[in-house]
Coordinates of C-alpha atoms and ligand atoms in Angstrom, one line a residue:
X68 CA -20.6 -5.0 -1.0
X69 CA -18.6 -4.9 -3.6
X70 CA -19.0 -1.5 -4.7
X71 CA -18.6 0.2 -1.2
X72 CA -15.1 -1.9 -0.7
X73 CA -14.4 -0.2 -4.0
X74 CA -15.4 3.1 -3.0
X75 CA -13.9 3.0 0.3
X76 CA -10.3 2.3 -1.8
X77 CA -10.0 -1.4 -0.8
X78 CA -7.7 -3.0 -4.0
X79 CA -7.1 -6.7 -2.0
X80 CA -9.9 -9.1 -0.8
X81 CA -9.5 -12.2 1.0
X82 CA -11.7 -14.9 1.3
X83 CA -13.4 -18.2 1.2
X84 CA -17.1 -18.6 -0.6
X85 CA -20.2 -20.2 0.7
X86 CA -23.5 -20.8 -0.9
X87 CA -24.9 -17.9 0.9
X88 CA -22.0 -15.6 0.4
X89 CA -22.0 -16.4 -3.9
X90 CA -23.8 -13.1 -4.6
X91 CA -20.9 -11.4 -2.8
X92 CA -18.4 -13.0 -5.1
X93 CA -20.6 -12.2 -7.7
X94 CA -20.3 -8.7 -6.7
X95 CA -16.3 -9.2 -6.7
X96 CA -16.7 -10.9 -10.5
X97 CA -17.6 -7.5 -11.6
X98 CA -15.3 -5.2 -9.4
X99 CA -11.7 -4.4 -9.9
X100 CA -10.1 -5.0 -6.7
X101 CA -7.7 -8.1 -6.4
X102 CA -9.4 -11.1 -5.5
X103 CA -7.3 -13.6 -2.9
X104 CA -8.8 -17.4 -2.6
X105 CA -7.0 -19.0 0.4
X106 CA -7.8 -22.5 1.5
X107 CA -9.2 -22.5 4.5
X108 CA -11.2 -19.5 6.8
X109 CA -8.4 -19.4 9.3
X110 CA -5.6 -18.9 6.8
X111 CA -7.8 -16.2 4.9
X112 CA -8.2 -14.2 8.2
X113 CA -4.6 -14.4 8.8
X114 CA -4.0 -13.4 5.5
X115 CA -5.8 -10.4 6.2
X116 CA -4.3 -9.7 9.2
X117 CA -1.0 -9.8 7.6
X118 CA -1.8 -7.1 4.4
X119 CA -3.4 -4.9 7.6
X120 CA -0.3 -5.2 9.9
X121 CA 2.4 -4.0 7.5
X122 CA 0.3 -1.5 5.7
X123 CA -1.9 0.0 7.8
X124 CA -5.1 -0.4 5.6
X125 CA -7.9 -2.0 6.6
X126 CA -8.1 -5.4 4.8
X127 CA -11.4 -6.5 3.7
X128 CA -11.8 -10.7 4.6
X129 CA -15.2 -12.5 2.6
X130 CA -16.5 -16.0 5.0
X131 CA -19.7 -17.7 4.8
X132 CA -22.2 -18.4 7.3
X133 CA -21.9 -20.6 10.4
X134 CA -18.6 -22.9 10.1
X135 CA -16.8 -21.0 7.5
X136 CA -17.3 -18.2 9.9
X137 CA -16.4 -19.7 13.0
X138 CA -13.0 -21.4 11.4
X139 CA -12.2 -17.8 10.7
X140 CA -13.0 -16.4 14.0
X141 CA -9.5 -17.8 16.1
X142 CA -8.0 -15.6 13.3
X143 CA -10.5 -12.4 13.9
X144 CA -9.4 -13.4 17.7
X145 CA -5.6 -12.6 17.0
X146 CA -6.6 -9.7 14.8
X147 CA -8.7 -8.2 18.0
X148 CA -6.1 -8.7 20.5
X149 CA -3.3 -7.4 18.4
X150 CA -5.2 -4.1 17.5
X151 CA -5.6 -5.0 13.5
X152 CA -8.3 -3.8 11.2
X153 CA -9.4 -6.3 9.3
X154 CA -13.4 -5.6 7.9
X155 CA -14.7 -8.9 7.9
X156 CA -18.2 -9.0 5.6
X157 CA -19.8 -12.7 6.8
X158 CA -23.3 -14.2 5.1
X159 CA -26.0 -15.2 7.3
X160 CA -29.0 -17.3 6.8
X161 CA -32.0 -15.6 5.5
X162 CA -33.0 -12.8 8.2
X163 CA -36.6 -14.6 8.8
X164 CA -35.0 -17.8 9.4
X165 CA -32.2 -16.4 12.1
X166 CA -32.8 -17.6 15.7
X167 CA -35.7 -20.0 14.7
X168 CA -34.0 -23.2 15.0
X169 CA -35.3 -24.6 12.0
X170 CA -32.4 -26.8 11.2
X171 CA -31.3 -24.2 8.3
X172 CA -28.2 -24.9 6.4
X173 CA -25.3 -23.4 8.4
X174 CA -27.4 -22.0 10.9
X175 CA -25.6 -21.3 13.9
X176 CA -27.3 -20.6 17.1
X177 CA -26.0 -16.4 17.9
X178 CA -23.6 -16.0 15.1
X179 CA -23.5 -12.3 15.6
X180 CA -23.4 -13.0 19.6
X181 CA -20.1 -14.8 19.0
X182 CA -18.5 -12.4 16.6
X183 CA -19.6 -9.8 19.2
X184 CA -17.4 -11.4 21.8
X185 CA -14.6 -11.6 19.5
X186 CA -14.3 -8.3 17.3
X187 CA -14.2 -4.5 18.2
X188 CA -17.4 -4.0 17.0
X189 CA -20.6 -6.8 15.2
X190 CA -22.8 -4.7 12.7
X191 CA -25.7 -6.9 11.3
X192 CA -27.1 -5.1 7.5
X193 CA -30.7 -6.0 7.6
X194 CA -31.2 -4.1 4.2
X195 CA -29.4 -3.8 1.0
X196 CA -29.6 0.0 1.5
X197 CA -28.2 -0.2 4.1
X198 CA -25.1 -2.2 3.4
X199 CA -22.8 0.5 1.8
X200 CA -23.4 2.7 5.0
X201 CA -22.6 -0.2 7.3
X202 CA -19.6 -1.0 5.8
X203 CA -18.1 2.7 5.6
X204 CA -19.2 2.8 9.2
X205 CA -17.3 -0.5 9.7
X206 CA -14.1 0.6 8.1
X207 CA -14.0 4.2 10.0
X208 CA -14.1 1.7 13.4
X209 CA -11.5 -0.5 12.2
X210 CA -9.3 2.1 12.1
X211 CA -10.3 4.6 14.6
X212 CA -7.6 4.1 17.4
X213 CA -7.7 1.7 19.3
X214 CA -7.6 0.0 15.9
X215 CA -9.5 -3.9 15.6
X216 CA -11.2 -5.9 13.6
X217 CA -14.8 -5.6 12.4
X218 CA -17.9 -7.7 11.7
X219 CA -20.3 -7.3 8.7
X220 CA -22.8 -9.9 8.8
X221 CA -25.4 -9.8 6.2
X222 CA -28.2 -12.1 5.5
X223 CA -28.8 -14.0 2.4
X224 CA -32.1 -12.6 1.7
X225 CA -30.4 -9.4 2.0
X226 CA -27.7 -9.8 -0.5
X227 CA -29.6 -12.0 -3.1
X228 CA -33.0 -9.5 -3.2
X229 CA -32.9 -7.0 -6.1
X230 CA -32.7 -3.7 -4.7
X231 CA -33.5 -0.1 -5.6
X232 CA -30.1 1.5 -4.3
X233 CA -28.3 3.1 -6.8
X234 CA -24.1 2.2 -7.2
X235 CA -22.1 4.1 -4.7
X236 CA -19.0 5.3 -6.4
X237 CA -18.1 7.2 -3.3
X238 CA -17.5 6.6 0.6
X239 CA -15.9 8.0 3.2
X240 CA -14.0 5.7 5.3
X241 CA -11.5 8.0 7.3
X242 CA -11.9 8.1 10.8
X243 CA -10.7 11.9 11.2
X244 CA -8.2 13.6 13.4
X245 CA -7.6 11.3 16.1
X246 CA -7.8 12.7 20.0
X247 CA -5.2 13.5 21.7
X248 CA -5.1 13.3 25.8
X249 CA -6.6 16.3 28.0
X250 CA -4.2 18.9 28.5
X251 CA -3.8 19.1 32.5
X252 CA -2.9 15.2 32.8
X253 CA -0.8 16.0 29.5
X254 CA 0.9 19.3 31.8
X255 CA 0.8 16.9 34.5
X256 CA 3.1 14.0 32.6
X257 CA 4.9 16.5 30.5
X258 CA 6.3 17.9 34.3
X259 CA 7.4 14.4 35.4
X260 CA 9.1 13.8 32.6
X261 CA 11.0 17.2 32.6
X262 CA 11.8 16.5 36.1
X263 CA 13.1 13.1 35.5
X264 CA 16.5 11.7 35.9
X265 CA 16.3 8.3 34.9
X266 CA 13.6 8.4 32.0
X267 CA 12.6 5.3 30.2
X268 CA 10.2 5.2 27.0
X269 CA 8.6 1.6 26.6
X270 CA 6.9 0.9 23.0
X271 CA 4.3 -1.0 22.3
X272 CA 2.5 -2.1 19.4
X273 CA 0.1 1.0 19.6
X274 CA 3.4 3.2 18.5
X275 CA 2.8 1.1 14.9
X276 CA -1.2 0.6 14.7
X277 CA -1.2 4.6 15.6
X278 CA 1.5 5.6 12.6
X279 CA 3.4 7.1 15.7
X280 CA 7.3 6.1 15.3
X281 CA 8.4 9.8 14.2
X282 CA 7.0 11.3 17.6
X283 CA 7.8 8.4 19.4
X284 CA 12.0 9.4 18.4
X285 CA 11.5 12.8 18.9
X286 CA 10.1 12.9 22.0
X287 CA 12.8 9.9 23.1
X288 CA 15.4 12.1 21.4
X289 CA 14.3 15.4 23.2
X290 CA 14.2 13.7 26.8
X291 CA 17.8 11.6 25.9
X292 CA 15.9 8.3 26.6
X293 CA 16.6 4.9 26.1
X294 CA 13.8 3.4 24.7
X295 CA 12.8 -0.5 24.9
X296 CA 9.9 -2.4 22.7
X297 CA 7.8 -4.8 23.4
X298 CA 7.7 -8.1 21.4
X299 CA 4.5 -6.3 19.9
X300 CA 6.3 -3.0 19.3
X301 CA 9.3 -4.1 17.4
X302 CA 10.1 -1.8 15.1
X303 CA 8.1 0.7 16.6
X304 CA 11.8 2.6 17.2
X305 CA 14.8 1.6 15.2
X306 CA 17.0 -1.1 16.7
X307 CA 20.3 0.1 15.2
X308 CA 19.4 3.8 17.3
X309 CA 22.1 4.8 19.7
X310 CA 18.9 5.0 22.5
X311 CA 17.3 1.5 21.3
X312 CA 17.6 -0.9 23.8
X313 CA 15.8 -3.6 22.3
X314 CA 13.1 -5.9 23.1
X315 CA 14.8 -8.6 25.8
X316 CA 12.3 -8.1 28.2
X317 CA 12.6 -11.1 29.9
X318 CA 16.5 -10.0 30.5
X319 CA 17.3 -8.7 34.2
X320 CA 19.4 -5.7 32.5
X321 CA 16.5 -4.9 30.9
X322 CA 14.2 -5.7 33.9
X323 CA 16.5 -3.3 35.9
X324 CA 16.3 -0.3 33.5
X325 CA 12.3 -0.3 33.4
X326 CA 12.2 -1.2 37.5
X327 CA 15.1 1.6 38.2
X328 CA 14.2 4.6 35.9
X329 CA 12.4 7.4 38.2
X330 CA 9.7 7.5 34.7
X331 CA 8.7 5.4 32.4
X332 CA 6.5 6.5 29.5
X333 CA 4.6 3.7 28.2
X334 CA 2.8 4.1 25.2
X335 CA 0.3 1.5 23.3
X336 CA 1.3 -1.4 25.7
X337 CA -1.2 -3.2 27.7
X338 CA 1.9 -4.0 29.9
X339 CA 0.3 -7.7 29.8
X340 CA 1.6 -11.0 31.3
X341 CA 4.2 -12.1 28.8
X342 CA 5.9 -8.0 28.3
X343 CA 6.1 -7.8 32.3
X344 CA 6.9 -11.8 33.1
X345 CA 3.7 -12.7 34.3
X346 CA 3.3 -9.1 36.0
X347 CA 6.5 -10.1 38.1
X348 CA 7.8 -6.5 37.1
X349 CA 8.3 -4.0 39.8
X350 CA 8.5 -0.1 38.9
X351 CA 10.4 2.2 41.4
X352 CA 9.6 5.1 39.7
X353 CA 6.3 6.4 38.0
X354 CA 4.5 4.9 35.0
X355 CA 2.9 7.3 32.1
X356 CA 0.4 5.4 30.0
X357 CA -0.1 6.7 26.5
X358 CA -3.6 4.5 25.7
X359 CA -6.6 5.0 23.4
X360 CA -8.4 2.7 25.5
X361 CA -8.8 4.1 28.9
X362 CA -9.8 0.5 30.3
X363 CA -6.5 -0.6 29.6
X364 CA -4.9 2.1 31.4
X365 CA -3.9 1.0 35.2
X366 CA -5.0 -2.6 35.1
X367 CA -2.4 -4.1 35.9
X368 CA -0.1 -1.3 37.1
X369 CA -1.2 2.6 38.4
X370 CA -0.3 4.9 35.9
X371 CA -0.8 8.8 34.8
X372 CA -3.3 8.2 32.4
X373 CA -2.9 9.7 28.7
X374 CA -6.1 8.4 27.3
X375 CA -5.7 9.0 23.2
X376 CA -4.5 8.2 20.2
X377 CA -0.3 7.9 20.3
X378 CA 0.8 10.0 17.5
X379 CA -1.5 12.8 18.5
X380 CA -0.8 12.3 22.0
X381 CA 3.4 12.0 21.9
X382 CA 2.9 14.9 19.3
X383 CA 0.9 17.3 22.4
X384 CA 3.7 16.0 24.7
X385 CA 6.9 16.6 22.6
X386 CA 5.5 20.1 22.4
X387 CA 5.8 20.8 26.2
X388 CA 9.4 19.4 26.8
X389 CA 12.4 21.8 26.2
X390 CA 14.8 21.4 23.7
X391 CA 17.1 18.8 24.5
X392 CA 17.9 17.4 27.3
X393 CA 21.2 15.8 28.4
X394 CA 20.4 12.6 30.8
X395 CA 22.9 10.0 29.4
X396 CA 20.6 8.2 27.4
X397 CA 22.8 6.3 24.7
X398 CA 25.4 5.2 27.6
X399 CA 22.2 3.3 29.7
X400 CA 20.8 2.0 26.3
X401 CA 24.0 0.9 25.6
X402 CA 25.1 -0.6 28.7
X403 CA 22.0 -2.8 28.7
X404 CA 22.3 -3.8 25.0
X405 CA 25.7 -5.4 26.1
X406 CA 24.3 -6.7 29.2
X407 CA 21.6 -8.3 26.9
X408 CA 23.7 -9.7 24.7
X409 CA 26.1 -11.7 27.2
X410 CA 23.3 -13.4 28.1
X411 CA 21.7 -14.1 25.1
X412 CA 25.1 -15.7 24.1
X413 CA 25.1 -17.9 27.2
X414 CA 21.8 -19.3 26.6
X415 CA 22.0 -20.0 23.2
X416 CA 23.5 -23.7 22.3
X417 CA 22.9 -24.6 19.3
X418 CA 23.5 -21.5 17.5
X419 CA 20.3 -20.0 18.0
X420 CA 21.6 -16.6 17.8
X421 CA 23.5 -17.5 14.5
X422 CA 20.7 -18.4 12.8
X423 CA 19.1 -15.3 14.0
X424 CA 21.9 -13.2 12.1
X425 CA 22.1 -15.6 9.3
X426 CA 17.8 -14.1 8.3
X427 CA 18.8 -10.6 9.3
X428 CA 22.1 -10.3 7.0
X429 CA 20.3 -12.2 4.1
X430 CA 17.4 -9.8 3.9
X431 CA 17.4 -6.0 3.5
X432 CA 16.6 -3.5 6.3
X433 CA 12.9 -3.2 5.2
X434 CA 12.3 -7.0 4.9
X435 CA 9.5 -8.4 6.3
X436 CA 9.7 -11.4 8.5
X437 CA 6.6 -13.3 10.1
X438 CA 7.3 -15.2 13.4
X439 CA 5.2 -18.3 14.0
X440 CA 4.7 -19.6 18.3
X441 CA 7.9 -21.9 17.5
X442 CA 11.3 -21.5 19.3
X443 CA 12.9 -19.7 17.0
X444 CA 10.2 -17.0 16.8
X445 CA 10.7 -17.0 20.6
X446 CA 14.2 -16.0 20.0
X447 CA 13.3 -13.9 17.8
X448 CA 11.3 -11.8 19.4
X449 CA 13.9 -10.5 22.2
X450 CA 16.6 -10.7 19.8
X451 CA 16.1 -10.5 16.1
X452 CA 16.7 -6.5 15.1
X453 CA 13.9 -5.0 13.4
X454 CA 14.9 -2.3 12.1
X455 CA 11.5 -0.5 10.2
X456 CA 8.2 0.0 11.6
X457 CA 5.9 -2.8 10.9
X458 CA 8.1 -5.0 9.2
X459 CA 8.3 -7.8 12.5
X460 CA 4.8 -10.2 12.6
X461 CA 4.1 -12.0 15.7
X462 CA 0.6 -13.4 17.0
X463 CA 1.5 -13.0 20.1
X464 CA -2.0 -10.6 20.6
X465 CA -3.6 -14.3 21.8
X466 CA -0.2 -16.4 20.9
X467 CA -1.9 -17.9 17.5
X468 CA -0.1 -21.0 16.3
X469 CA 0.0 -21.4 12.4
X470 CA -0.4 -17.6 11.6
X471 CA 2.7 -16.5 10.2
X472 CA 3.0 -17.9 6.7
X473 CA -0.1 -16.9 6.0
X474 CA 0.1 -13.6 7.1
X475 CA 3.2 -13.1 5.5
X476 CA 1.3 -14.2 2.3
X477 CA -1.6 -11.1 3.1
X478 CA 1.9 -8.9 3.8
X479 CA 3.2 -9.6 0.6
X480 CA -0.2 -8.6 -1.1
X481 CA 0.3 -5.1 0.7
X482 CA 3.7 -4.4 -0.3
X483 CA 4.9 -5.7 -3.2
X484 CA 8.6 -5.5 -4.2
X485 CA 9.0 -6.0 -0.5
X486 CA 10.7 -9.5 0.6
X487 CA 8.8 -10.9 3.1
X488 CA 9.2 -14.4 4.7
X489 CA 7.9 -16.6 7.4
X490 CA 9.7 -18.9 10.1
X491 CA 7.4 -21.2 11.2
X492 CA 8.0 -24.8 12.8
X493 CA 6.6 -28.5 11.5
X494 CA 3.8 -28.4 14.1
X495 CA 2.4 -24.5 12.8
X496 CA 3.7 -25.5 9.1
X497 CA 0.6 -28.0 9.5
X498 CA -2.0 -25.2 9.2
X499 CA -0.4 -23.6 6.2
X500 CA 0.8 -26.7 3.9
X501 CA -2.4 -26.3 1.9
X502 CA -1.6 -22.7 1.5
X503 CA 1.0 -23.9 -0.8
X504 CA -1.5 -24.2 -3.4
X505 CA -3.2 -21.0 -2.3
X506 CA 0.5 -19.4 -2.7
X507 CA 1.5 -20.8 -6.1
X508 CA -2.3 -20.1 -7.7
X509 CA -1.7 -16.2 -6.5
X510 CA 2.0 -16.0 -6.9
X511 CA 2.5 -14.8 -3.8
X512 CA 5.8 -13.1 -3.1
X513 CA 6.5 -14.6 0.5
X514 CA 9.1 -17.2 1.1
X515 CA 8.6 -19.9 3.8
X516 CA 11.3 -21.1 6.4
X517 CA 10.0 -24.1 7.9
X518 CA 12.4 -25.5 11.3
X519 CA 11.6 -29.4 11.4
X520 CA 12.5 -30.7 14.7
X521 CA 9.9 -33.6 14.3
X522 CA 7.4 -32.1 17.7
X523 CA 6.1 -29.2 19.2
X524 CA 9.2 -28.3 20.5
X525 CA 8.3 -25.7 23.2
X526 CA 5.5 -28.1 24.8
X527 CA 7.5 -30.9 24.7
X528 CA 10.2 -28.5 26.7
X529 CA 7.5 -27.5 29.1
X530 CA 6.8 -31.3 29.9
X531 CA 10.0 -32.6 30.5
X532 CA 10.3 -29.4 33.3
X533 CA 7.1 -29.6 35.0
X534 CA 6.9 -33.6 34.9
X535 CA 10.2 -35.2 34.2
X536 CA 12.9 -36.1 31.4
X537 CA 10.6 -38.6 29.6
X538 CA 7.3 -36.9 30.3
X539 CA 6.9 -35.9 26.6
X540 CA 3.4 -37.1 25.8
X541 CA 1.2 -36.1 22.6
X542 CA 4.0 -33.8 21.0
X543 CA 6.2 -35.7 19.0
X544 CA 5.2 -35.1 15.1
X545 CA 6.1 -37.6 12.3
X546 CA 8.2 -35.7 9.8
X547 CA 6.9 -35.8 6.7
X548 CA 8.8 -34.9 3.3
X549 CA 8.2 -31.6 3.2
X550 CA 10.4 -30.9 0.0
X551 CA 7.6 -33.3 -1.7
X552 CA 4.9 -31.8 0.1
X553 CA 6.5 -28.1 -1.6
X554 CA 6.8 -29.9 -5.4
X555 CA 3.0 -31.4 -5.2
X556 CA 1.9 -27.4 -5.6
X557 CA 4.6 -26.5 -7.6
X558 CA 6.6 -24.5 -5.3
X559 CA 10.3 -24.5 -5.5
X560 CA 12.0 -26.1 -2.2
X561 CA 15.3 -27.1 -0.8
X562 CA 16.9 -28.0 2.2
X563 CA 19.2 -26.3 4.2
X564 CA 21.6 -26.4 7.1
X565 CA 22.8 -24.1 10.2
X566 CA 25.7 -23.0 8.2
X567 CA 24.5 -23.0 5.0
X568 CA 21.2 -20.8 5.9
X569 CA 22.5 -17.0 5.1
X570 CA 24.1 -18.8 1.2
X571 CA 20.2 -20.2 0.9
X572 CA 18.0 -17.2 1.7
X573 CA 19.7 -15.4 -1.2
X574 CA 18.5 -18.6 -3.2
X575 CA 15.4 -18.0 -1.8
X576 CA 14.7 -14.4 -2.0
X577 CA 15.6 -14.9 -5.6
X578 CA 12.3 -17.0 -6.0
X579 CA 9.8 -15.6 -8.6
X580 CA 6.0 -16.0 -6.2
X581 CA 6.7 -18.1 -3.4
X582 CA 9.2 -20.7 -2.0
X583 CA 10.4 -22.4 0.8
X584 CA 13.3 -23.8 2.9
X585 CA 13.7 -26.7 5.4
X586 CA 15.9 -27.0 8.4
X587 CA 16.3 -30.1 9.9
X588 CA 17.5 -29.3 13.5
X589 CA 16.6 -29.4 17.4
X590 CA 16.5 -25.9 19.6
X591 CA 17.1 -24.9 22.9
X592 CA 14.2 -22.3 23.5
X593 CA 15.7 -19.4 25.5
X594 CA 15.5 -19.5 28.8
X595 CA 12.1 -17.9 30.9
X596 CA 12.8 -15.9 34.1
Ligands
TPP68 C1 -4.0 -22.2 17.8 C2 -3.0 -22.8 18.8 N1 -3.0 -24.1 19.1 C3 -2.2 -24.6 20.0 C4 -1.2 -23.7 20.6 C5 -0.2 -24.3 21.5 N2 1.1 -24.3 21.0 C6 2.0 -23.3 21.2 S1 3.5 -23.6 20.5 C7 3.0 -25.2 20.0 C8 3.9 -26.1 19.3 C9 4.4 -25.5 18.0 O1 5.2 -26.5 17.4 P1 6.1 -26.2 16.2 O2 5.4 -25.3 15.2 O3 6.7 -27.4 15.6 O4 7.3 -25.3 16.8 P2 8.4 -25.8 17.9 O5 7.9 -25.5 19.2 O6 8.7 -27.2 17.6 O7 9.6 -24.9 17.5 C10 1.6 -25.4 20.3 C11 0.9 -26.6 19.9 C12 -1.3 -22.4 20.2 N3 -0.4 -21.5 20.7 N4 -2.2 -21.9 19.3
MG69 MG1 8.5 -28.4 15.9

């Protein structure tokens, strides 16, 4: 295992060790890639997921059999639905002993049944020769588009019998030259969006898993198009552009623009409940659908089908408009940024939005920042500008509580010299705290902003609308000391205020391996449609 992760130019490994998974980290004893220990399965997957997110790579994730494997799997779940490759290489009990019901240690009843339900694609190795295949074949899956996670289980007979195979030093893991669409549906778009008027180009988070943000601004360029983002696709187009209209989809200037444009060209959106409020969202004109998956394509709305890969496919399309068109584009992306940003202003109470500007003017253009499912994050995500492709985390591919400071752990693994910090509130900080130790043992580079309003803030929202002001049941949270939670693993902490949060990020940022802030405060979550 070790040697085709090696081969296929893996240099990080997350993970968590079981009994049957010790000839594995045997295996990584003797290798040279970077070993990651993280506390728990979950946090390891996230991990993952975060190094695979803002690089691109596929990152290799190490569980054991049964529970280890199943405390991973909410994590492979986020990975699936959000399109990232992770490779995840699992033990198993003994192959003669699988399915018997025998009462073996960590038996699970279809452990490959229920990774099958979860990942792109469940590979069992049922020989050690076989293993460095399977794994090369796993990695060229993880990242053939659409992108997703993958499963390696392997038995422990498997990996603890000697074997004859002789060390691989060499594997090929690239997926090749992904497909673009046919041509006569791609002459067939290419003539409704020359024809168009009122073009829109909406961005999801397959413009970023597909490397596809240079053709995505030409071809928005060549048709003078404003282009929006999903909450997925942030930074999948520059938010300073003069076109960018941002990602407020929930805003009725930007619900207008997407219903009124005679076009929209969507590309690597499933154009799912929470991007279209709950599939409220009526189009006037005609959709384009730029997907690798065709099932995705027309589900929820008809649509010209582009079935492909998005770089390849926006590439084929860019090359069958004209030069450049004239249509007004920066005036309507402009108008509906302003639009956008009255009401933002009118919603926010508490100085939502200032806090907002406070992390964007403390960190540099390239910064990563990892969202957790807490009401800032849900500001965030309409309103916080990312400005580089994959530099905006956000598990909102199943809407994963507890993900983001791990995953901004995994990021800072995959870039280093890049500042990367997570937001995450008191209830999702509970899933990371022992990460602490897992952070100051590595010396991770990632920064943690933790917002303590003492509950689950959105669900204790959500119960005072549907059932009453004093309906809150089951969410309040007992605060604990978090700044001697931070100094039991030896990471540097302090607290910090509304007004004081731009002065303290540069005191964080200046952190050597990680560190973390706390902010005492109540917000208003922004407002649904
Ligand atoms: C794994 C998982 N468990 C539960 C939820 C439901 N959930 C969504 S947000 C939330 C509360 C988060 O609380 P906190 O982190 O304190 O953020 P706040 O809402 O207070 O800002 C919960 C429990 C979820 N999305 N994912
Ligand atoms: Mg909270």
């Amino acid at each position: 295992v070790a040697e085709a992760l090696t081969a296929l130019g893996a240099d990080a490994v997350f993970g968590l060790p079981g009994v049957h998974a010790l000839p594995i980290w045997e295996g990584m004893r003797r290798s040279n890639m970077r070993y990651l220990g993280l506390r728990t399965e979950l946090c390891a997957g996230f991990a993952a997921d975060g190094y695979a997110r803002v690089s691109g790579r596929p990152a290799p994730l190490l569980l054991s059999t049964g529970p280890g494997a199943l405390i991973g799997a909410a994590a492979l779940m986020e990975a699936a639905s959000s399109h990232v490759p992770v490779v995840a290489m699992v033990s198993q009990i003994p192959g003669p002993m699988i399915g018997r019901g025998r009462g073996y240690l960590h038996e699970l009843g279809d452990q490959l049944g229920v990774f099958a339900s979860i990942a792109k694609r469940a590979y069992r190795a049922t020989s050690a020769e076989s293993i460095p295949e399977t794994i090369a074949i796993a990695w060229r899956e993880a990242l053939t588009p659409p992108s997703g996670p993958v499963y390696v289980e392997i038995p422990f007979d498997v990996l603890a019998s000697p074997t004859a195979v002789q060390p691989v030093s060499q594997l090929d893991g690239d997926p090749g030259i992904p497909l673009a669409a046919q041509r006569d549906v791609l002459e067939h778009a290419a003539a409704l969006l020359r024809d168009s008027v009122r073009p829109v180009v909406w961005a999801g988070s397959g413009v970023l898993r597909s490397f596809a943000w240079n053709e995505l601004r030409e071809v928005a360029e060549g048709l003078d198009a404003p282009v929006a983002t999903t909450y997925m696709g942030k930074g999948a187009f520059p938010e300073h552009h003069p076109l960018a209209v941002g990602s407020a989809c929930d805003e009725p200037a930007f619900r207008a623009l997407l219903s009124e444009a005679d076009v929209v060209l969507c590309v690597g959106t499933e154009l799912g409940s929470v991007t279209t409020g709950d599939y409220s969202l009526e189009f006037k004109g005609k959709l384009i659908q730029i997907d690798a998956a065709p099932e995705r394509i027309g589900v929820s709305y008809p649509a010209v089908p582009l079935v492909g890969d998005a770089a390849a496919t926006l590439s084929e399309l860019r090359a069958r408009l004209p030069g450049q068109a004239e249509r007004r584009g920066p005036e309507r992306a402009g108008y509906v940024r302003d639009q956008v940003d009255v009401t933002l202003d009118g919603q926010s109470r508490r100085g939502e939005r200032r806090l907002l500007r406070a992390i964007r003017d403390a960190l540099p253009d390239g910064a990563v920042t990892a969202w957790d499912m807490t009401i800032l994050g849900y500001w965030a995500a309409p309103d916080f500008p990312a400005l580089t492709p994959r530099s905006f985390l956000h598990p909102l591919g199943s809407g994963t509580l507890g993900y983001a400071w791990p995953a901004a752990m995994g990021a800072s693994v995959a870039l280093p010299g890049t500042h990367v910090l997570a937001v995450v509130g008191d209830g999702g900080s509970a899933y990371g705290v022992a990460e602490l130790a897992s952070a100051y043992q590595n010396q991770f580079q990632a920064k943690l902003l933790v917002v303590d309003d003492g509950k689950y803030g959105i669900l204790a929202k959500y119960q005072r609308q549907s059932y009453g002001e004093d309906a809150a049941f089951g969410v309040r949270l007992a605060q604990p000391d978090f700044l001697t939670v931070a100094r039991a693993y030896s990471v540097p902490a302090q607290r910090t205020t509304v007004e004081g949060l731009e002065y303290d990020l540069s005191w964080l940022m200046a952190v050597d391996g990680p560190g973390m802030l706390v902010l005492q405060t109540e917000l208003e979550a922004p407002d649904a449609t």
